[in-house]
C-alpha cells in the first residue's frame, strides 16, 4: 500500500479507492502530485506552442458566457484568434478578456477578476469571448498563429469529436448517451462498449427537448432502446415532460456504475414484462398419459402422468384418436391447463 511504501523507485504504490463513496481518491491525487513534483521535475519542458484545455463553460455577470481554461504551455493574449469544439461544430472567435482571480482566490469562486493583457503557462484563466455558448468542456483550445491555416486547425479540433461519433452503432439501434464533458463522454462510451450496450446517439451538455426527440426515433426502430443515459448533466423540465409523455426513459447519475445499474434493472423489467405478455404464446411440448378422470364436464379434471417434456400452466392440451372410418389420426382440443 502507498502509505507503507518507503521506496517509490523499487515498488509500485497501491491506492485503494471506492467508486461508490469516493474514498481513496484524495489519496490517489496526492500521490500523483507528489510523484510529479518530486520525481519528474527534470522531465518538465516548457513549449512556446499554446496547449490549453477547456475545463468549464458558464455565464458570468458582466462578461456573458465564459470558459475556464488550463493553460499548460505557451502564452495567451487579448485579441488572439482561438478555435475550440462546440456542440454545433468548431467555434472560432477572438479573446475579448483574459481574467484571473484576485490573489488567494479560486477561479471558480465569485470575486473581482484581474484583467490581463497576456498570461503565461502554467495557470488557470477565464476567457471571455463572443460565441462561447456551445463550447464543450474537456475539449482542446488552439490559437491561430500568423502562419497557421484556420481551416486546418478547425479540422484538428473537430477530430476529437469525430473519434467519439465514430463509436456510434452504424445500424442506428441503441441508447442515447449524453455527458457534461468530452472526457466524461469518452469514459462513458468505453464503459458501455465493455458492457456490450449499443449506442445510437451521443451529445455533450444539458438535455433539451430536441435531444429527447432524437432519441424518440428508437420508439419505432427498437422500443427497448428508447432510453437516454445522462452522465453528470442537467435535464430541462420541458425535455423531462416530453420524455414522460412519449414513453422515453431518462436515467441520470453522477457515477457511471449507477447508470449501468439503472439501465440493467430497466432491461430486466422489460424482459419480465415480455415474458408475462407472451406466456400464452409459448408452448412447451409434453406427452401425458391419463390415469384417472375425476370430472368429465367443464372444468375437465384428469389425473395424468407426464411421460415426456414439461407440463406448465396455460399449456394447450389435446387428445389424439384414430378416425374409425378412415383410420386417419384426429386431434381433439381440450383447452388449456
CSV table of N, CA and C in Angstrom, one decimal, residues 187-322:
chain,number,residue,atom,x,y,z
A,187,UNK,N,-15.3,8.4,-21.5
A,187,UNK,CA,-15.2,7.3,-20.4
A,187,UNK,C,-16.5,6.5,-20.4
A,188,UNK,N,-17.7,7.2,-20.6
A,188,UNK,CA,-18.9,6.5,-20.6
A,188,UNK,C,-19.1,5.6,-21.8
A,189,UNK,N,-18.6,6.0,-23.0
A,189,UNK,CA,-18.7,5.2,-24.2
A,189,UNK,C,-17.8,4.0,-24.0
A,190,UNK,N,-16.6,4.1,-23.4
A,190,UNK,CA,-15.7,3.0,-23.2
A,190,UNK,C,-16.4,2.0,-22.3
A,191,UNK,N,-17.1,2.5,-21.2
A,191,UNK,CA,-17.7,1.6,-20.3
A,191,UNK,C,-18.9,0.9,-21.0
A,192,UNK,N,-19.7,1.6,-21.7
A,192,UNK,CA,-20.8,0.9,-22.4
A,192,UNK,C,-20.4,-0.1,-23.4
A,193,UNK,N,-19.2,0.2,-24.1
A,193,UNK,CA,-18.7,-0.8,-25.0
A,193,UNK,C,-18.3,-2.1,-24.3
A,194,UNK,N,-17.6,-1.9,-23.2
A,194,UNK,CA,-17.2,-3.1,-22.4
A,194,UNK,C,-18.5,-3.9,-21.9
A,195,UNK,N,-19.6,-3.2,-21.7
A,195,UNK,CA,-20.8,-3.8,-21.2
A,195,UNK,C,-21.7,-4.3,-22.4
A,196,UNK,N,-21.2,-4.1,-23.6
A,196,UNK,CA,-21.9,-4.5,-24.8
A,196,UNK,C,-23.3,-3.9,-25.0
A,197,UNK,N,-23.3,-2.6,-24.6
A,197,UNK,CA,-24.6,-1.8,-24.8
A,197,UNK,C,-24.4,-0.9,-26.0
A,198,UNK,N,-25.2,-1.1,-27.0
A,198,UNK,CA,-25.1,-0.3,-28.3
A,198,UNK,C,-25.5,1.1,-28.1
A,199,UNK,N,-24.9,2.0,-28.8
A,199,UNK,CA,-25.1,3.5,-28.6
A,199,UNK,C,-25.5,4.0,-30.0
A,200,UNK,N,-26.6,4.7,-30.1
A,200,UNK,CA,-27.1,5.3,-31.4
A,200,UNK,C,-26.8,6.8,-31.5
A,201,UNK,N,-26.9,7.5,-30.4
A,201,UNK,CA,-26.7,8.9,-30.4
A,201,UNK,C,-25.8,9.4,-29.3
A,202,UNK,N,-25.0,10.4,-29.5
A,202,UNK,CA,-24.2,11.0,-28.4
A,202,UNK,C,-24.2,12.5,-28.5
A,203,UNK,N,-24.3,13.1,-27.4
A,203,UNK,CA,-24.3,14.6,-27.3
A,203,UNK,C,-23.6,15.0,-26.0
A,204,UNK,N,-23.1,16.3,-26.0
A,204,UNK,CA,-22.5,16.8,-24.8
A,204,UNK,C,-23.3,18.0,-24.4
A,205,UNK,N,-23.5,18.1,-23.0
A,205,UNK,CA,-24.2,19.3,-22.5
A,205,UNK,C,-25.6,18.9,-21.9
A,206,UNK,N,-26.3,19.9,-21.4
A,206,UNK,CA,-27.6,19.6,-20.8
A,206,UNK,C,-28.6,18.9,-21.8
A,207,UNK,N,-29.6,18.2,-21.3
A,207,UNK,CA,-30.6,17.5,-22.1
A,207,UNK,C,-31.7,18.5,-22.4
A,208,UNK,N,-32.0,18.7,-23.7
A,208,UNK,CA,-33.1,19.6,-24.1
A,208,UNK,C,-34.1,18.7,-24.9
A,209,UNK,N,-35.2,19.4,-25.2
A,209,UNK,CA,-36.3,18.7,-25.9
A,209,UNK,C,-35.9,18.1,-27.2
A,210,UNK,N,-35.0,18.8,-27.9
A,210,UNK,CA,-34.5,18.3,-29.2
A,210,UNK,C,-33.8,17.0,-29.1
A,211,UNK,N,-33.0,16.8,-27.9
A,211,UNK,CA,-32.3,15.6,-27.7
A,211,UNK,C,-33.2,14.4,-27.5
A,212,UNK,N,-34.3,14.7,-26.7
A,212,UNK,CA,-35.3,13.7,-26.4
A,212,UNK,C,-36.0,13.3,-27.7
A,213,UNK,N,-36.3,14.3,-28.6
A,213,UNK,CA,-37.0,14.0,-29.9
A,213,UNK,C,-36.1,13.1,-30.7
A,214,UNK,N,-34.8,13.3,-30.7
A,214,UNK,CA,-33.9,12.5,-31.5
A,214,UNK,C,-33.9,11.0,-30.9
A,215,UNK,N,-33.9,10.9,-29.6
A,215,UNK,CA,-34.0,9.6,-29.0
A,215,UNK,C,-35.3,8.9,-29.3
A,216,UNK,N,-36.3,9.7,-29.5
A,216,UNK,CA,-37.7,9.1,-29.8
A,216,UNK,C,-37.8,8.3,-31.1
A,217,UNK,N,-36.8,8.5,-31.9
A,217,UNK,CA,-36.7,7.7,-33.2
A,217,UNK,C,-36.7,6.2,-32.8
A,218,UNK,N,-36.1,5.8,-31.7
A,218,UNK,CA,-35.9,4.4,-31.3
A,218,UNK,C,-37.3,3.8,-31.0
A,219,UNK,N,-38.3,4.6,-30.7
A,219,UNK,CA,-39.6,4.1,-30.4
A,219,UNK,C,-40.2,3.2,-31.5
A,220,UNK,N,-39.8,3.6,-32.7
A,220,UNK,CA,-40.2,2.8,-33.9
A,220,UNK,C,-39.2,1.7,-34.3
A,221,UNK,N,-37.9,2.0,-34.2
A,221,UNK,CA,-36.9,1.1,-34.6
A,221,UNK,C,-36.7,-0.1,-33.5
A,222,UNK,N,-36.5,0.3,-32.3
A,222,UNK,CA,-36.2,-0.6,-31.2
A,222,UNK,C,-36.7,0.0,-29.9
A,223,UNK,N,-37.9,-0.2,-29.5
A,223,UNK,CA,-38.5,0.4,-28.3
A,223,UNK,C,-37.7,0.2,-27.0
A,224,UNK,N,-37.0,-1.0,-27.0
A,224,UNK,CA,-36.3,-1.3,-25.8
A,224,UNK,C,-35.1,-0.3,-25.6
A,225,UNK,N,-34.7,0.3,-26.7
A,225,UNK,CA,-33.5,1.2,-26.6
A,225,UNK,C,-34.0,2.7,-26.6
A,226,UNK,N,-35.2,3.0,-26.4
A,226,UNK,CA,-35.7,4.4,-26.3
A,226,UNK,C,-35.4,4.9,-24.9
A,227,UNK,N,-34.1,5.0,-24.7
A,227,UNK,CA,-33.5,5.3,-23.4
A,227,UNK,C,-32.4,6.3,-23.5
A,228,UNK,N,-32.3,7.3,-22.6
A,228,UNK,CA,-31.2,8.2,-22.5
A,228,UNK,C,-30.4,8.0,-21.3
A,229,UNK,N,-29.1,7.8,-21.4
A,229,UNK,CA,-28.2,7.6,-20.3
A,229,UNK,C,-27.4,8.9,-20.2
A,230,UNK,N,-27.7,9.7,-19.1
A,230,UNK,CA,-27.2,11.0,-19.0
A,230,UNK,C,-26.2,11.0,-17.8
A,231,UNK,N,-25.0,11.3,-18.1
A,231,UNK,CA,-23.9,11.3,-17.0
A,231,UNK,C,-23.5,12.7,-16.7
A,232,UNK,N,-23.8,13.1,-15.4
A,232,UNK,CA,-23.4,14.4,-14.9
A,232,UNK,C,-23.9,15.6,-15.7
A,233,UNK,N,-25.2,15.5,-16.1
A,233,UNK,CA,-25.8,16.6,-16.8
A,233,UNK,C,-27.2,16.9,-16.3
A,234,UNK,N,-27.6,18.1,-16.5
A,234,UNK,CA,-29.0,18.5,-16.1
A,234,UNK,C,-30.0,18.2,-17.2
A,235,UNK,N,-31.2,17.9,-16.8
A,235,UNK,CA,-32.3,17.7,-17.7
A,235,UNK,C,-33.3,18.8,-17.7
A,236,UNK,N,-33.6,19.4,-18.8
A,236,UNK,CA,-34.5,20.5,-18.9
A,236,UNK,C,-35.9,20.0,-18.5
A,237,UNK,N,-36.7,20.9,-17.8
A,237,UNK,CA,-38.1,20.5,-17.4
A,237,UNK,C,-38.9,20.1,-18.6
A,238,UNK,N,-38.8,20.9,-19.6
A,238,UNK,CA,-39.6,20.6,-20.9
A,238,UNK,C,-39.2,19.3,-21.5
A,239,UNK,N,-37.9,19.0,-21.5
A,239,UNK,CA,-37.5,17.7,-22.0
A,239,UNK,C,-38.0,16.6,-21.2
A,240,UNK,N,-38.0,16.7,-19.8
A,240,UNK,CA,-38.4,15.6,-19.0
A,240,UNK,C,-39.9,15.4,-19.2
A,241,UNK,N,-40.7,16.5,-19.3
A,241,UNK,CA,-42.1,16.3,-19.5
A,241,UNK,C,-42.4,15.6,-20.8
A,242,UNK,N,-41.7,16.0,-21.9
A,242,UNK,CA,-41.9,15.4,-23.2
A,242,UNK,C,-41.5,13.9,-23.2
A,243,UNK,N,-40.4,13.6,-22.5
A,243,UNK,CA,-40.0,12.2,-22.4
A,243,UNK,C,-41.0,11.3,-21.7
A,244,UNK,N,-41.6,11.8,-20.6
A,244,UNK,CA,-42.7,11.1,-19.9
A,244,UNK,C,-43.9,10.9,-20.8
A,245,UNK,N,-44.2,11.9,-21.6
A,245,UNK,CA,-45.4,11.9,-22.4
A,245,UNK,C,-45.2,10.9,-23.6
A,246,UNK,N,-44.0,10.7,-24.1
A,246,UNK,CA,-43.7,9.9,-25.2
A,246,UNK,C,-43.3,8.4,-24.8
A,247,UNK,N,-43.1,8.3,-23.5
A,247,UNK,CA,-42.6,6.9,-23.0
A,247,UNK,C,-41.2,6.7,-23.1
A,248,UNK,N,-40.4,7.7,-23.1
A,248,UNK,CA,-38.9,7.6,-23.2
A,248,UNK,C,-38.3,7.7,-21.8
A,249,UNK,N,-37.5,6.8,-21.4
A,249,UNK,CA,-36.9,6.7,-20.1
A,249,UNK,C,-35.6,7.5,-20.1
A,250,UNK,N,-35.4,8.4,-19.1
A,250,UNK,CA,-34.2,9.2,-19.0
A,250,UNK,C,-33.5,8.8,-17.6
A,251,UNK,N,-32.3,8.3,-17.7
A,251,UNK,CA,-31.6,7.9,-16.5
A,251,UNK,C,-30.5,8.9,-16.3
A,252,UNK,N,-30.4,9.5,-15.1
A,252,UNK,CA,-29.3,10.4,-14.8
A,252,UNK,C,-28.5,9.9,-13.6
A,253,UNK,N,-27.2,10.2,-13.6
A,253,UNK,CA,-26.4,9.8,-12.4
A,253,UNK,C,-25.1,10.5,-12.5
A,254,UNK,N,-24.4,10.7,-11.4
A,254,UNK,CA,-23.1,11.3,-11.3
A,254,UNK,C,-22.0,10.3,-11.3
A,255,UNK,N,-22.4,9.0,-11.2
A,255,UNK,CA,-21.4,7.9,-11.2
A,255,UNK,C,-21.8,6.9,-12.3
A,256,UNK,N,-20.9,6.5,-13.2
A,256,UNK,CA,-21.1,5.7,-14.3
A,256,UNK,C,-21.8,4.4,-13.9
A,257,UNK,N,-21.3,3.8,-12.9
A,257,UNK,CA,-21.8,2.5,-12.5
A,257,UNK,C,-23.3,2.5,-12.1
A,258,UNK,N,-23.7,3.7,-11.5
A,258,UNK,CA,-25.1,3.8,-11.2
A,258,UNK,C,-26.0,3.8,-12.5
A,259,UNK,N,-25.5,4.5,-13.5
A,259,UNK,CA,-26.2,4.5,-14.8
A,259,UNK,C,-26.4,3.0,-15.3
A,260,UNK,N,-25.3,2.3,-15.2
A,260,UNK,CA,-25.3,0.9,-15.7
A,260,UNK,C,-26.3,0.1,-14.9
A,261,UNK,N,-26.3,0.3,-13.6
A,261,UNK,CA,-27.3,-0.5,-12.7
A,261,UNK,C,-28.7,-0.1,-13.1
A,262,UNK,N,-29.0,1.2,-13.3
A,262,UNK,CA,-30.4,1.6,-13.6
A,262,UNK,C,-30.8,1.0,-15.0
A,263,UNK,N,-29.9,1.0,-16.0
A,263,UNK,CA,-30.2,0.5,-17.3
A,263,UNK,C,-30.4,-1.0,-17.2
A,264,UNK,N,-29.6,-1.7,-16.5
A,264,UNK,CA,-29.7,-3.2,-16.4
A,264,UNK,C,-31.0,-3.5,-15.7
A,265,UNK,N,-31.4,-2.8,-14.7
A,265,UNK,CA,-32.7,-3.1,-14.0
A,265,UNK,C,-33.8,-2.8,-14.9
A,266,UNK,N,-33.8,-1.7,-15.7
A,266,UNK,CA,-34.9,-1.4,-16.6
A,266,UNK,C,-35.0,-2.5,-17.7
A,267,UNK,N,-33.9,-3.0,-18.2
A,267,UNK,CA,-33.9,-4.0,-19.3
A,267,UNK,C,-34.5,-5.4,-18.7
A,268,UNK,N,-34.1,-5.7,-17.4
A,268,UNK,CA,-34.6,-6.9,-16.8
A,268,UNK,C,-36.2,-6.8,-16.6
A,269,UNK,N,-36.6,-5.6,-16.2
A,269,UNK,CA,-38.1,-5.4,-16.1
A,269,UNK,C,-38.8,-5.5,-17.4
A,270,UNK,N,-38.2,-5.0,-18.5
A,270,UNK,CA,-38.8,-5.1,-19.8
A,270,UNK,C,-38.8,-6.6,-20.2
A,271,UNK,N,-37.8,-7.4,-19.9
A,271,UNK,CA,-37.8,-8.8,-20.3
A,271,UNK,C,-38.8,-9.6,-19.5
A,272,UNK,N,-39.0,-9.3,-18.2
A,272,UNK,CA,-40.1,-9.9,-17.4
A,272,UNK,C,-41.5,-9.6,-18.0
A,273,UNK,N,-41.6,-8.3,-18.4
A,273,UNK,CA,-42.9,-7.9,-18.9
A,273,UNK,C,-43.2,-8.6,-20.2
A,274,UNK,N,-42.2,-8.8,-21.1
A,274,UNK,CA,-42.4,-9.5,-22.3
A,274,UNK,C,-42.7,-11.0,-22.1
A,275,UNK,N,-42.0,-11.5,-21.1
A,275,UNK,CA,-42.3,-12.9,-20.7
A,275,UNK,C,-43.8,-13.1,-20.3
A,276,UNK,N,-44.2,-12.1,-19.5
A,276,UNK,CA,-45.6,-12.2,-19.0
A,276,UNK,C,-46.6,-12.0,-20.1
A,277,UNK,N,-46.3,-11.1,-21.1
A,277,UNK,CA,-47.2,-10.9,-22.2
A,277,UNK,C,-47.2,-12.1,-23.2
A,278,UNK,N,-46.1,-12.8,-23.3
A,278,UNK,CA,-46.1,-13.9,-24.3
A,278,UNK,C,-46.2,-15.3,-23.7
A,279,UNK,N,-46.5,-15.4,-22.4
A,279,UNK,CA,-46.5,-16.7,-21.8
A,279,UNK,C,-47.7,-17.5,-22.4
A,280,UNK,N,-48.7,-16.9,-22.9
A,280,UNK,CA,-49.8,-17.6,-23.5
A,280,UNK,C,-49.5,-18.1,-24.9
A,281,UNK,N,-48.4,-17.5,-25.5
A,281,UNK,CA,-48.0,-17.9,-26.8
A,281,UNK,C,-47.0,-19.0,-26.8
A,282,UNK,N,-46.2,-19.1,-25.7
A,282,UNK,CA,-45.1,-20.1,-25.6
A,282,UNK,C,-45.7,-21.4,-25.3
A,283,UNK,N,-45.3,-22.4,-26.0
A,283,UNK,CA,-45.8,-23.8,-25.9
A,283,UNK,C,-44.6,-24.7,-25.5
A,284,UNK,N,-44.7,-25.4,-24.4
A,284,UNK,CA,-43.7,-26.4,-24.0
A,284,UNK,C,-44.2,-27.8,-24.3
A,285,UNK,N,-43.7,-28.5,-25.3
A,285,UNK,CA,-44.2,-29.8,-25.7
A,285,UNK,C,-44.1,-30.8,-24.5
A,286,UNK,N,-45.1,-31.6,-24.4
A,286,UNK,CA,-45.1,-32.7,-23.4
A,286,UNK,C,-46.0,-33.8,-23.9
A,287,UNK,N,-45.8,-35.0,-23.3
A,287,UNK,CA,-46.7,-36.1,-23.6
A,287,UNK,C,-47.3,-36.6,-22.3
A,288,UNK,N,-48.6,-36.7,-22.2
A,288,UNK,CA,-49.3,-37.0,-21.0
A,288,UNK,C,-50.0,-38.4,-21.1
A,289,UNK,N,-50.0,-39.1,-20.0
A,289,UNK,CA,-50.7,-40.4,-20.0
A,289,UNK,C,-51.8,-40.3,-19.0
A,290,UNK,N,-53.1,-40.3,-19.4
A,290,UNK,CA,-54.2,-40.2,-18.5
A,290,UNK,C,-54.2,-41.4,-17.5
A,291,UNK,N,-54.4,-41.1,-16.2
A,291,UNK,CA,-54.5,-42.1,-15.2
A,291,UNK,C,-55.9,-42.3,-14.7
A,292,UNK,N,-56.6,-41.1,-14.4
A,292,UNK,CA,-58.0,-41.2,-13.9
A,292,UNK,C,-58.7,-39.9,-14.3
A,293,UNK,N,-60.0,-40.1,-14.6
A,293,UNK,CA,-60.8,-38.9,-14.9
A,293,UNK,C,-61.7,-38.6,-13.7
A,294,UNK,N,-61.5,-37.4,-13.2
A,294,UNK,CA,-62.3,-37.0,-12.0
A,294,UNK,C,-63.6,-36.3,-12.4
A,295,UNK,N,-63.5,-35.5,-13.5
A,295,UNK,CA,-64.7,-34.7,-13.9
A,295,UNK,C,-64.7,-34.6,-15.4
A,296,UNK,N,-65.8,-35.1,-16.0
A,296,UNK,CA,-65.9,-35.1,-17.5
A,296,UNK,C,-66.4,-33.8,-18.0
A,297,UNK,N,-67.1,-33.0,-17.2
A,297,UNK,CA,-67.7,-31.8,-17.6
A,297,UNK,C,-66.8,-30.6,-17.3
A,298,UNK,N,-67.2,-29.4,-17.8
A,298,UNK,CA,-66.4,-28.2,-17.6
A,298,UNK,C,-66.4,-27.8,-16.1
A,299,UNK,N,-65.3,-27.7,-15.4
A,299,UNK,CA,-63.9,-28.0,-16.0
A,299,UNK,C,-63.6,-29.4,-16.0
A,300,UNK,N,-62.9,-29.9,-17.0
A,300,UNK,CA,-62.4,-31.3,-17.1
A,300,UNK,C,-61.3,-31.4,-16.1
A,301,UNK,N,-61.4,-32.4,-15.2
A,301,UNK,CA,-60.3,-32.7,-14.3
A,301,UNK,C,-59.8,-34.1,-14.5
A,302,UNK,N,-58.5,-34.3,-14.9
A,302,UNK,CA,-57.9,-35.5,-15.2
A,302,UNK,C,-56.6,-35.7,-14.5
A,303,UNK,N,-56.4,-36.9,-13.9
A,303,UNK,CA,-55.1,-37.2,-13.3
A,303,UNK,C,-54.2,-37.8,-14.4
A,304,UNK,N,-53.0,-37.3,-14.6
A,304,UNK,CA,-52.1,-37.7,-15.7
A,304,UNK,C,-50.7,-38.0,-15.1
A,305,UNK,N,-50.0,-38.8,-15.9
A,305,UNK,CA,-48.5,-38.9,-15.7
A,305,UNK,C,-47.8,-38.2,-16.9
A,306,UNK,N,-46.8,-37.3,-16.5
A,306,UNK,CA,-46.1,-36.6,-17.6
A,306,UNK,C,-44.9,-37.6,-18.0
A,307,UNK,N,-45.1,-38.1,-19.2
A,307,UNK,CA,-44.1,-39.1,-19.6
A,307,UNK,C,-42.9,-38.5,-20.4
A,308,UNK,N,-43.2,-37.3,-21.0
A,308,UNK,CA,-42.1,-36.6,-21.7
A,308,UNK,C,-42.4,-35.1,-21.6
A,309,UNK,N,-41.3,-34.3,-21.7
A,309,UNK,CA,-41.4,-32.8,-21.7
A,309,UNK,C,-41.8,-32.2,-20.4
A,310,UNK,N,-42.3,-31.0,-20.4
A,310,UNK,CA,-42.7,-30.3,-19.2
A,310,UNK,C,-44.2,-29.8,-19.4
A,311,UNK,N,-44.9,-30.0,-18.3
A,311,UNK,CA,-46.3,-29.5,-18.3
A,311,UNK,C,-46.4,-28.3,-17.5
A,312,UNK,N,-46.8,-27.2,-18.1
A,312,UNK,CA,-46.9,-25.9,-17.4
A,312,UNK,C,-48.3,-25.3,-17.5
A,313,UNK,N,-48.6,-24.4,-16.6
A,313,UNK,CA,-49.9,-23.7,-16.5
A,313,UNK,C,-50.1,-23.0,-17.8
A,314,UNK,N,-51.3,-23.0,-18.4
A,314,UNK,CA,-51.7,-22.3,-19.6
A,314,UNK,C,-51.3,-23.1,-20.9
A,315,UNK,N,-50.6,-24.3,-20.7
A,315,UNK,CA,-50.2,-25.1,-21.8
A,315,UNK,C,-51.5,-25.7,-22.5
A,316,UNK,N,-51.6,-25.5,-23.8
A,316,UNK,CA,-52.7,-26.1,-24.6
A,316,UNK,C,-52.5,-27.6,-24.6
A,317,UNK,N,-53.6,-28.4,-24.3
A,317,UNK,CA,-53.5,-29.8,-24.4
A,317,UNK,C,-54.6,-30.3,-25.4
A,318,UNK,N,-54.3,-31.5,-25.9
A,318,UNK,CA,-55.2,-32.1,-26.9
A,318,UNK,C,-55.0,-33.6,-26.9
A,319,UNK,N,-56.1,-34.3,-27.3
A,319,UNK,CA,-56.1,-35.8,-27.4
A,319,UNK,C,-56.0,-36.2,-28.9
A,320,UNK,N,-55.3,-37.3,-29.1
A,320,UNK,CA,-55.2,-37.8,-30.5
A,320,UNK,C,-55.9,-39.1,-30.6
A,321,UNK,N,-56.8,-39.2,-31.6
A,321,UNK,CA,-57.5,-40.5,-31.7
A,321,UNK,C,-57.6,-40.8,-33.2
A,322,UNK,N,-57.8,-42.1,-33.5
A,322,UNK,CA,-57.9,-42.5,-34.9
A,322,UNK,C,-59.4,-42.5,-35.4
